[in-house]
């Protein structure tokens, strides 16, 4: 639908709508907790998918509108290559960021789980009170179980941190959109770009 009617609107405005949608999605993803349900995971993905259409179709219009028709095929291929390459680099960065932040958060939290740390001992008492641990479980065993639980919390914090970093990058993209020139002819056929 957007590809069919996008020539009627300024593609820069459509891109701003897409960026706003992406920022909302990333902000939502940066608020995960252990209690987050399936909807909390799926809704931002749906919002992000909508935003992608508002970003890539107008960007292809801006990139290809000044191209002569005989060069549009090659330009479309180059545009798609850079888009795919950017996606691959982003995926690799996200994976590396998650891995590094998970290790950092886990190490920082595990350093505080000792027999002398009162919050850790209080957590063990809570576990015993709700029946997660029995009264015969030693403090050392309980601390071991608590250390395993730290891994989940570290991963959640790493995801939140990585999504927040992505949000910051997308906020900087607003500057780039404001620096773009309006295409002089958005009525040309650039449908192959998306």
N, CA and C of each residue as an Amber inpcrd file, in Angstrom:
protein
   582
   0.8330000  -1.1970000   0.0000000   0.0000000   0.0000000   0.0000000
   0.8720000   1.2540000   0.0000000   1.9020000   1.2460000   0.8470000
   2.7720000   2.4130000   0.9380000   3.5040000   2.6420000  -0.3780000
   3.9670000   1.5650000  -1.0230000   4.6630000   1.7080000  -2.2930000
   3.7810000   2.3200000  -3.3650000   2.4960000   2.0130000  -3.3270000
   1.5650000   2.5080000  -4.3380000   1.2570000   3.9910000  -4.1660000
   1.1460000   4.4410000  -2.9170000   0.7130000   5.8190000  -2.6630000
   1.8480000   6.7380000  -2.1950000   3.0520000   6.2180000  -2.0500000
   4.1270000   7.0280000  -1.4780000   4.5340000   8.1980000  -2.3580000
   4.2920000   8.1310000  -3.6680000   4.6900000   9.2400000  -4.5410000
   3.8540000  10.4970000  -4.2790000   2.7540000  10.3780000  -3.5620000
   1.9060000  11.5400000  -3.2580000   2.4140000  12.3390000  -2.0560000
   3.3530000  11.7620000  -1.3000000   3.8260000  12.3920000  -0.0680000
   5.3250000  12.6500000  -0.1420000   5.7630000  13.6090000   0.6470000
   7.1970000  13.8770000   0.7620000   7.8540000  12.6690000   1.4240000
   8.7880000  12.0030000   0.7450000   9.3930000  10.7990000   1.3240000
  10.1490000  11.0590000   2.6300000  10.5910000  12.2890000   2.8270000
  11.2680000  12.5990000   4.0930000  10.2990000  12.5170000   5.2630000
   9.0650000  12.9410000   5.0490000   8.0600000  12.8560000   6.1170000
   7.6950000  11.4050000   6.4080000   7.5880000  10.6110000   5.3560000
   7.3070000   9.1890000   5.5540000   8.4480000   8.5200000   6.3250000
   9.6800000   8.9150000   6.0110000  10.8360000   8.3640000   6.7240000
  10.8020000   8.7510000   8.1940000  10.3840000   9.9850000   8.4880000
  10.2680000  10.4110000   9.8880000   9.2120000   9.5900000  10.6270000
   8.1070000   9.2680000   9.9430000   7.0850000   8.4020000  10.5550000
   7.6940000   7.0360000  10.8630000   8.4570000   6.4990000   9.9050000
   9.1050000   5.2050000  10.1160000  10.1050000   5.2300000  11.2520000
  10.9100000   6.2960000  11.3280000  11.8830000   6.4100000  12.4180000
  11.1890000   6.5090000  13.7710000  10.1130000   7.2540000  13.8290000
   9.3660000   7.3820000  15.0850000   8.8110000   6.0260000  15.5090000
   8.2640000   5.2970000  14.5480000   7.7410000   3.9630000  14.8420000
   8.8460000   3.0400000  15.3380000  10.0100000   3.1030000  14.6880000
  11.1440000   2.2740000  15.1200000  11.5910000   2.6490000  16.5350000
  11.6340000   3.9390000  16.8330000  12.0590000   4.3770000  18.1690000
  11.0790000   3.8960000  19.2400000   9.7870000   3.9470000  18.9470000
   8.7920000   3.4360000  19.8980000   9.0120000   1.9450000  20.1290000
   9.2510000   1.2210000  19.0530000   9.4850000  -0.2200000  19.1540000
  10.7370000  -0.5320000  19.9710000  11.8230000   0.1870000  19.7010000
  13.0750000  -0.0580000  20.4330000  12.9390000   0.3250000  21.9040000
  12.2250000   1.4210000  22.1890000  12.0010000   1.8150000  23.5840000
  11.2260000   0.7290000  24.3260000  10.2110000   0.1820000  23.6620000
   9.4220000  -0.8870000  24.2720000  10.2870000  -2.1100000  24.5430000
  11.1570000  -2.4590000  23.5900000  12.0520000  -3.5990000  23.7830000
  13.0660000  -3.3660000  24.8920000  13.3970000  -2.1200000  25.1570000
  14.3910000  -1.8090000  26.1910000  13.7980000  -1.8370000  27.5940000
  12.5310000  -2.2090000  27.7290000  11.8590000  -2.2360000  29.0300000
  11.5310000  -3.6560000  29.4940000  12.2280000  -4.6490000  28.9900000
  11.9180000  -6.0370000  29.3320000  12.2580000  -6.3630000  30.7820000
  11.4720000  -7.2600000  31.3680000  11.7350000  -7.7950000  32.6980000
  11.5390000  -9.3030000  32.6390000  11.8230000  -9.9820000  33.7480000
  11.6020000 -11.4250000  33.7930000  10.1260000 -11.7640000  33.6910000
   9.2630000 -10.8300000  34.0180000   7.8290000 -11.0720000  33.9740000
   7.2090000 -10.7150000  32.6200000   8.0080000 -10.2260000  31.6760000
   7.4740000  -9.8450000  30.3650000   6.8830000 -11.0590000  29.6660000
   5.6690000 -10.8870000  29.1740000   4.9760000 -11.9820000  28.5020000
   5.2220000 -11.9730000  27.0040000   4.5410000 -12.8630000  26.3230000
   4.6880000 -13.0070000  24.8780000   4.2880000 -11.7290000  24.1470000
   3.2250000 -11.0740000  24.5930000   2.7740000  -9.8450000  23.9470000
   3.8470000  -8.7620000  24.0090000   4.5500000  -8.6910000  25.1290000
   5.6100000  -7.6980000  25.2840000   6.7540000  -7.9460000  24.3070000
   6.9090000  -9.1780000  23.8570000   7.9510000  -9.5040000  22.8880000
   7.4640000  -9.3560000  21.4500000   6.2070000  -9.6970000  21.1960000
   5.6850000  -9.6900000  19.8260000   5.2640000  -8.2910000  19.3750000
   4.6360000  -7.5210000  20.2460000   4.1230000  -6.1950000  19.8620000
   5.2160000  -5.2840000  19.2900000   6.3990000  -5.1780000  19.9300000
   7.4370000  -4.3250000  19.3400000   7.9150000  -4.8160000  17.9690000
   7.9090000  -6.1250000  17.7590000   8.3100000  -6.6520000  16.4470000
   7.3110000  -6.2480000  15.3790000   6.0310000  -6.2890000  15.7160000
   4.9950000  -5.8850000  14.7780000   5.1170000  -4.3920000  14.4610000
   5.3020000  -3.5830000  15.4910000   5.4640000  -2.1400000  15.3040000
   6.6980000  -1.8550000  14.4460000   7.7810000  -2.5740000  14.7090000
   9.0240000  -2.3860000  13.9550000   8.8310000  -2.7660000  12.4870000
   8.0880000  -3.8290000  12.2290000   7.8410000  -4.2480000  10.8450000
   7.0660000  -3.1720000  10.0790000   6.1110000  -2.5430000  10.7420000
   5.3880000  -1.4430000  10.1010000   6.3230000  -0.2740000   9.8000000
   7.1800000   0.0370000  10.7520000   8.1110000   1.1470000  10.5830000
   9.1110000   0.9360000   9.4630000   9.4960000  -0.3050000   9.2330000
  10.4800000  -0.5900000   8.1760000   9.9530000  -0.1860000   6.8050000
   8.6720000  -0.4050000   6.5510000   8.0910000   0.0130000   5.2740000
   8.1430000   1.5200000   5.0930000   7.9260000   2.2380000   6.1850000
   7.9660000   3.6900000   6.1240000   9.3890000   4.2320000   6.0110000
  10.3740000   3.3850000   6.2180000  11.7640000   3.8280000   6.0860000
  12.3260000   3.4550000   4.7220000  12.2670000   2.1870000   4.3550000
  12.9820000   1.7320000   3.1690000  12.3490000   2.1700000   1.8460000
  11.0300000   2.1930000   1.7550000  10.4020000   2.6140000   0.5000000
  10.6800000   4.0910000   0.2180000  10.4700000   4.9970000   1.1790000
  10.8150000   6.4000000   0.9080000  12.3140000   6.6170000   0.6600000
  13.1630000   5.8820000   1.3870000  14.5960000   6.0380000   1.1450000
  14.9660000   5.6070000  -0.2660000  14.3300000   4.5410000  -0.7540000
  14.6180000   4.1210000  -2.1270000  14.1420000   5.1830000  -3.1180000
  13.0230000   5.8360000  -2.8210000  12.5430000   6.9160000  -3.6950000
  13.5460000   8.0700000  -3.7200000  14.0520000   8.4310000  -2.5450000
  15.0120000   9.5310000  -2.4700000  16.2970000   9.1590000  -3.2000000
  16.7720000   7.9390000  -2.9830000  18.0420000   7.5170000  -3.5730000
  17.9690000   7.3780000  -5.0790000  16.8250000   6.9600000  -5.6100000
  16.7420000   6.6380000  -7.0370000  16.0180000   7.6850000  -7.8790000
  15.4420000   8.6920000  -7.2500000  14.6290000   9.6500000  -8.0060000
  15.4500000  10.4650000  -9.0030000  16.7180000  10.7000000  -8.7190000
  17.5530000  11.5150000  -9.6160000  18.3080000  10.6710000 -10.6470000
  18.1430000   9.3600000 -10.5780000  18.8600000   8.4810000 -11.5060000
  18.2060000   8.4720000 -12.8810000  19.0240000   8.5130000 -13.9290000
  18.4400000   8.3440000 -15.2590000  17.9030000   6.9160000 -15.4080000
  16.8660000   6.7230000 -16.1910000  16.2370000   5.3960000 -16.3040000
  17.2000000   4.2720000 -16.6630000  18.1910000   4.5460000 -17.5010000
  19.1190000   3.4780000 -17.9080000  20.0520000   3.0440000 -16.7830000
  20.1810000   3.8460000 -15.7440000  21.0580000   3.4950000 -14.6140000
  20.2830000   3.0080000 -13.4010000  18.9740000   3.0860000 -13.4510000
  18.1670000   2.7350000 -12.2890000  18.3250000   1.2770000 -11.8720000
  18.4700000   0.3740000 -12.8130000  18.6290000  -1.0420000 -12.4770000
  19.8800000  -1.2810000 -11.6470000  21.0040000  -0.7130000 -12.0890000
  22.2590000  -0.8600000 -11.3360000  22.1720000  -0.1570000  -9.9870000
  21.5590000   1.0280000  -9.9690000  21.4320000   1.7730000  -8.7150000
  20.5610000   1.0180000  -7.7170000  19.5060000   0.3780000  -8.2260000
  18.6340000  -0.4140000  -7.3560000  19.4030000  -1.5740000  -6.7350000
  20.2170000  -2.2440000  -7.5460000  21.0390000  -3.3440000  -7.0320000
  22.0090000  -2.8730000  -5.9570000  22.6500000  -1.7310000  -6.1960000
  23.5820000  -1.1880000  -5.2070000  22.8570000  -0.7740000  -3.9340000
  21.6810000  -0.1680000  -4.0890000  20.8870000   0.2310000  -2.9250000
  20.5240000  -0.9910000  -2.0810000  20.0440000  -2.0430000  -2.7360000
  19.6680000  -3.2670000  -2.0110000  20.8760000  -3.9360000  -1.3660000
  22.0280000  -3.9050000  -2.0520000  23.2490000  -4.4820000  -1.4810000
  23.6410000  -3.7520000  -0.2020000  23.6300000  -2.4270000  -0.2380000
  24.0180000  -1.6710000   0.9620000  23.0140000  -1.8740000   2.0910000
  21.7400000  -2.0200000   1.7390000  20.7140000  -2.2700000   2.7630000
  20.9500000  -3.6270000   3.4230000  21.2090000  -4.6600000   2.6170000
  21.4760000  -5.9980000   3.1640000  22.7720000  -6.0230000   3.9630000
  23.7840000  -5.3420000   3.4580000  25.0650000  -5.2850000   4.1740000
  24.9030000  -4.5820000   5.5160000  24.1460000  -3.4940000   5.5180000
  23.8760000  -2.7880000   6.7690000  23.1300000  -3.6620000   7.7620000
  22.1690000  -4.4300000   7.2740000  21.4390000  -5.3500000   8.1470000
  22.3350000  -6.4180000   8.7410000  23.2600000  -6.9320000   7.9290000
  24.1980000  -7.9560000   8.4210000  25.1510000  -7.3830000   9.4600000
  25.6370000  -6.1840000   9.2050000  26.5260000  -5.5400000  10.1750000
  25.7740000  -5.2620000  11.4690000  24.5380000  -4.8010000  11.3620000
  23.7240000  -4.5410000  12.5520000  23.4540000  -5.7950000  13.3590000
  23.1820000  -6.9000000  12.6670000  22.9480000  -8.1670000  13.3630000
  24.2020000  -8.6350000  14.0850000  25.3490000  -8.5260000  13.4190000
  26.6120000  -8.9260000  14.0500000  26.9210000  -8.0400000  15.2500000
  26.6750000  -6.7320000  15.1190000  26.9250000  -5.8190000  16.2420000
  26.0290000  -6.1720000  17.4200000  24.7320000  -6.4260000  17.1350000
  23.7890000  -6.7350000  18.2120000  24.2040000  -8.0120000  18.9370000
  24.6160000  -9.0210000  18.1920000  25.0520000 -10.2770000  18.7990000
  26.2840000 -10.0680000  19.6790000  27.2330000  -9.3120000  19.1700000
  28.4520000  -9.0320000  19.9450000  28.1330000  -8.2070000  21.1850000
  27.2740000  -7.2120000  21.0340000  26.8920000  -6.3660000  22.1610000
  26.1850000  -7.1880000  23.2380000  25.2580000  -8.0510000  22.8320000
  24.5560000  -8.9060000  23.7960000  25.5270000  -9.8000000  24.5480000
  26.4420000 -10.4180000  23.8190000  27.4080000 -11.3210000  24.4350000
  28.2850000 -10.5900000  25.4470000  28.8290000  -9.4490000  25.0490000
  29.7210000  -8.6910000  25.9370000  28.9810000  -8.1530000  27.1600000
  27.8090000  -7.5660000  26.9490000  27.0720000  -7.0040000  28.0800000
  26.5630000  -8.0890000  29.0310000  26.1860000  -9.2430000  28.4900000
  25.7400000 -10.3290000  29.3680000  26.8640000 -10.7510000  30.3010000
  28.0660000 -10.8970000  29.7670000  29.2180000 -11.2830000  30.6020000
  29.5080000 -10.2230000  31.6640000  29.4810000  -8.9660000  31.2600000
  29.7790000  -7.8820000  32.2100000  28.7500000  -7.8470000  33.3350000
  27.4580000  -7.8800000  32.9700000  26.4080000  -7.8270000  33.9940000
  26.4510000  -9.0550000  34.9010000  26.6710000 -10.2260000  34.3110000
  26.7100000 -11.4510000  35.1190000  27.8740000 -11.4140000  36.1010000
  29.0480000 -11.0050000  35.6400000  30.2130000 -10.9310000  36.5310000
  29.9970000  -9.9240000  37.6520000  29.4200000  -8.7760000  37.3180000
  29.1690000  -7.7560000  38.3470000  28.1720000  -8.2390000  39.3910000
  27.1250000  -8.9120000  38.9610000  26.1060000  -9.3790000  39.9140000
  26.6170000 -10.5690000  40.7220000  27.3320000 -11.4730000  40.0750000
  27.8250000 -12.6560000  40.7890000  28.8710000 -12.2980000  41.8470000
  29.5630000 -11.1830000  41.6550000  30.5640000 -10.7670000  42.6340000
  29.9340000 -10.4400000  43.9800000  28.6480000 -10.1370000  43.9850000
  27.9680000  -9.7670000  45.2310000  27.2550000 -10.9410000  45.8980000
  27.2750000 -12.0940000  45.2640000  26.5700000 -13.2380000  45.8520000
  27.5630000 -14.0400000  46.6850000  27.6590000 -13.6830000  47.9500000
  28.5490000 -14.3680000  48.8940000  27.7860000 -14.6090000  50.1940000
  28.4110000 -15.3680000  51.0710000  27.8060000 -15.6480000  52.3760000
  27.7540000 -14.4090000  53.2510000  28.4760000 -13.3510000  52.8560000
  28.5470000 -12.1410000  53.6630000  27.6950000 -11.0130000  53.0930000
  27.0040000 -11.2800000  52.0170000  26.1790000 -10.2630000  51.3690000
  24.7470000 -10.3870000  51.8770000  24.2870000  -9.3840000  52.6210000
  22.9670000  -9.4940000  53.2420000  21.8190000  -9.5520000  52.2200000
  21.8490000  -8.7950000  51.1000000  20.7590000  -8.9630000  50.1390000
  20.6830000 -10.3830000  49.5550000  21.8430000 -11.0160000  49.3350000
  21.8320000 -12.3920000  48.8140000  21.2390000 -13.3420000  49.8440000
  21.5980000 -13.1600000  51.1110000  21.0530000 -14.0190000  52.1670000
  19.5560000 -13.7810000  52.3440000  19.1170000 -12.5300000  52.1970000
  17.6830000 -12.2290000  52.2700000  16.9310000 -12.9070000  51.1260000
  17.5360000 -12.9280000  49.9440000  16.9070000 -13.5820000  48.7960000
  16.7630000 -15.0810000  49.0470000  17.7630000 -15.6770000  49.6860000
  17.6750000 -17.1050000  50.0200000  16.5260000 -17.3630000  50.9920000
  16.3470000 -16.4660000  51.9620000  15.2370000 -16.6220000  52.9030000
  13.8920000 -16.5140000  52.1890000  13.8220000 -15.6140000  51.2140000
  12.5870000 -15.4830000  50.4280000  12.3290000 -16.7680000  49.6500000
  13.3910000 -17.3240000  49.0260000  13.2510000 -18.5880000  48.2890000
  12.7470000 -19.7050000  49.1980000  13.2700000 -19.7440000  50.4300000
  12.8170000 -20.7700000  51.3730000  11.3690000 -20.5190000  51.7930000
  11.0130000 -19.2560000  51.9440000   9.6620000 -18.9050000  52.3720000
   8.5940000 -19.2680000  51.3550000   8.9480000 -19.1780000  50.0660000
   7.9620000 -19.4990000  49.0220000   8.0780000 -20.9500000  48.5580000
   8.9670000 -21.7060000  49.1850000   9.0920000 -23.1200000  48.8620000
  10.0110000 -23.4390000  47.7060000  10.7270000 -22.4440000  47.2000000
  11.6670000 -22.7010000  46.1110000  12.8600000 -23.5120000  46.6090000
  13.2660000 -23.2530000  47.8570000  14.3220000 -24.0260000  48.5150000
  13.7340000 -24.6180000  49.7890000  14.2470000 -25.7810000  50.1900000
  13.7720000 -26.3410000  51.4560000  14.7180000 -25.9380000  52.5770000
  14.3320000 -26.2000000  53.8030000  15.1110000 -25.7670000  54.9680000
  16.4180000 -26.5330000  55.1260000  16.5530000 -27.6810000  54.4420000
  17.8020000 -28.4400000  54.5540000  18.8500000 -27.9920000  53.5370000
  18.4720000 -27.1200000  52.6170000  19.4290000 -26.6260000  51.6310000
  20.4620000 -25.7500000  52.3290000  21.7280000 -26.0570000  52.1110000
  22.7780000 -25.2670000  52.7540000  22.8770000 -23.8960000  52.0980000
  23.5000000 -22.9800000  52.7990000  23.6840000 -21.6280000  52.2640000
  24.5140000 -21.6690000  50.9960000  25.5420000 -22.5190000  50.9730000
  26.4070000 -22.6230000  49.7940000  25.6140000 -23.1220000  48.5850000
  24.7700000 -24.1400000  48.7860000  23.9410000 -24.6370000  47.6900000
  22.9550000 -23.5630000  47.2230000  22.3720000 -22.8760000  48.1640000
  21.4230000 -21.8110000  47.8240000  22.0770000 -20.6880000  47.0480000
  23.3020000 -20.3260000  47.4560000  24.0260000 -19.2810000  46.7290000
  24.3580000 -19.7360000  45.3120000  24.6380000 -21.0330000  45.1550000
  24.8960000 -21.5850000  43.8170000  23.6720000 -21.4590000  42.9200000
  22.5070000 -21.7660000  43.4860000  21.2570000 -21.6340000  42.7280000
  21.0080000 -20.1700000  42.3840000  21.2980000 -19.2830000  43.3340000
  21.1120000 -17.8530000  43.1070000  22.0430000 -17.3560000  41.9980000
  23.2530000 -17.8780000  41.9490000  24.1970000 -17.4940000  40.8940000
  23.6820000 -17.9090000  39.5220000  23.0170000 -19.0700000  39.4440000
  22.4550000 -19.4980000  38.1610000  21.3320000 -18.5540000  37.7230000
  20.5410000 -18.0910000  38.6760000  19.4430000 -17.1770000  38.3530000
  19.9640000 -15.8300000  37.8550000  21.1700000 -15.4850000  38.2610000
  21.7710000 -14.2260000  37.8410000  21.9530000 -14.1930000  36.3210000
  22.2280000 -15.3440000  35.7060000  22.4290000 -15.3950000  34.2550000
  21.2360000 -14.8810000  33.4840000  20.0410000 -15.2390000  33.9260000
  18.8260000 -14.7730000  33.2590000  18.6910000 -13.2600000  33.3800000
  18.9180000 -12.7580000  34.5840000  18.8050000 -11.3140000  34.8030000
  19.8670000 -10.5570000  34.0060000  21.0690000 -11.1120000  33.9060000
  22.1400000 -10.4730000  33.1330000  21.7700000 -10.4030000  31.6540000
  21.1610000 -11.4700000  31.1290000  20.7520000 -11.4850000  29.7270000
  19.6590000 -10.4480000  29.4640000  18.7160000 -10.3190000  30.3760000
  17.6510000  -9.3200000  30.2180000  18.2410000  -7.9110000  30.2240000
  19.1590000  -7.6640000  31.1410000  19.7880000  -6.3370000  31.1870000
  20.5960000  -6.0660000  29.9250000  21.2570000  -7.0980000  29.3960000
  22.0400000  -6.9360000  28.1740000  21.1230000  -6.5980000  26.9930000
  19.9730000  -7.2880000  26.8880000  19.0160000  -6.9770000  25.8290000
  18.5160000  -5.5430000  25.9680000  18.1410000  -5.1480000  27.1730000
  17.6490000  -3.7910000  27.3940000  18.6950000  -2.7530000  27.0090000
  19.9420000  -2.9980000  27.3920000  21.0210000  -2.0740000  27.0870000
  21.2470000  -1.9790000  25.5720000  21.2540000  -3.1210000  24.8980000
  21.4960000  -3.1300000  23.4490000  20.3660000  -2.4450000  22.6920000
  19.1240000  -2.6760000  23.0970000  18.0120000  -2.0020000  22.4360000
  18.0410000  -0.5030000  22.7010000  18.4890000  -0.1080000  23.8870000
  18.5960000   1.3170000  24.1790000  19.6840000   1.9620000  23.3200000
  20.8030000   1.2720000  23.1110000  21.8580000   1.7910000  22.2370000
  21.3470000   1.9510000  20.8060000  20.5630000   0.9810000  20.3370000
  19.9560000   1.1020000  19.0060000  19.0120000   2.2950000  18.9320000
  18.2700000   2.5230000  19.9980000  17.3610000   3.6690000  20.0540000
  18.1420000   4.9700000  19.8710000  19.2730000   5.0860000  20.5350000
  20.1110000   6.2900000  20.4040000  20.5680000   6.4630000  18.9580000
  20.9860000   5.3670000  18.3040000  21.4070000   5.4550000  16.9040000
  20.2650000   5.9210000  16.0040000  19.0690000   5.4100000  16.2380000
  17.9330000   5.8190000  15.4180000  17.5500000   7.2740000  15.6850000
  17.7650000   7.7620000  16.8940000  17.5080000   9.1750000  17.1600000
  18.4630000  10.0640000  16.3700000  19.7100000   9.6210000  16.2020000
  20.6650000  10.3820000  15.3840000  20.2460000  10.3870000  13.9140000
  19.5110000   9.3660000  13.4900000  19.0600000   9.3080000  12.1000000
  18.0940000  10.4490000  11.7720000  17.4230000  10.9960000  12.7810000
  16.5450000  12.1450000  12.5360000  17.3390000  13.2990000  11.9190000
  18.5550000  13.5050000  12.3810000  19.3920000  14.5900000  11.8610000
  19.6300000  14.3870000  10.3660000  19.9270000  13.1460000   9.9920000
  20.2040000  12.8400000   8.5860000  18.9740000  13.1280000   7.7220000
  17.7990000  12.7740000   8.2190000  16.5670000  13.0070000   7.4430000
  16.3580000  14.5020000   7.2270000  16.6170000  15.3140000   8.2360000
  16.4350000  16.7510000   8.0890000  17.4470000  17.3650000   7.1300000
  18.5710000  16.6950000   6.9040000  19.5810000  17.1900000   5.9690000
  19.3130000  16.7520000   4.5260000  18.3880000  15.8360000   4.3100000
  18.0840000  15.3470000   2.9620000  17.3390000  16.4060000   2.1530000
  17.6350000  16.4160000   0.8600000  16.8890000  17.2890000  -0.0410000
  15.6450000  16.5610000  -0.5190000  14.5970000  17.3230000  -0.7420000
  13.3770000  16.7260000  -1.2830000  13.6340000  16.3350000  -2.7320000
  13.2730000  15.1010000  -3.0940000  13.4630000  14.7020000  -4.4880000
  12.6360000  15.5850000  -5.4120000  13.2350000  15.9520000  -6.5490000
  12.5240000  16.8280000  -7.4770000  11.4200000  16.1030000  -8.2090000
  11.5670000  14.7560000  -8.3470000  10.5500000  13.9870000  -9.0630000
  10.3430000  12.6800000  -8.3400000   9.2470000  12.5700000  -7.5880000
   8.9610000  11.3350000  -6.8810000   7.9610000  10.4710000  -7.6200000
   7.6230000  10.8810000  -8.8440000   6.6380000  10.1200000  -9.5950000
   7.2620000   9.0530000 -10.4800000   8.5960000   9.0240000 -10.5310000
   9.2610000   8.0220000 -11.3570000   9.0600000   6.6280000 -10.8030000
   9.3030000   5.6380000 -11.6460000   9.1150000   4.2490000 -11.2290000
  10.3440000   3.7710000 -10.4730000  10.2350000   3.6930000  -9.1690000
  11.3290000   3.1660000  -8.3450000  10.8580000   1.9210000  -7.5990000
   9.8450000   1.2610000  -8.1240000   9.2580000   0.1310000  -7.4320000
  10.2210000  -1.0230000  -7.2610000  11.2150000  -1.1610000  -8.1380000
  12.1680000  -2.2530000  -8.0160000  13.0940000  -2.1110000  -6.8330000
  13.1240000  -0.9430000  -6.2140000  14.0420000  -0.7250000  -5.1020000
  13.5750000  -1.3690000  -3.8350000  12.3350000  -1.7960000  -3.7470000
  11.8440000  -2.4240000  -2.5380000  11.1790000  -3.7130000  -2.8970000
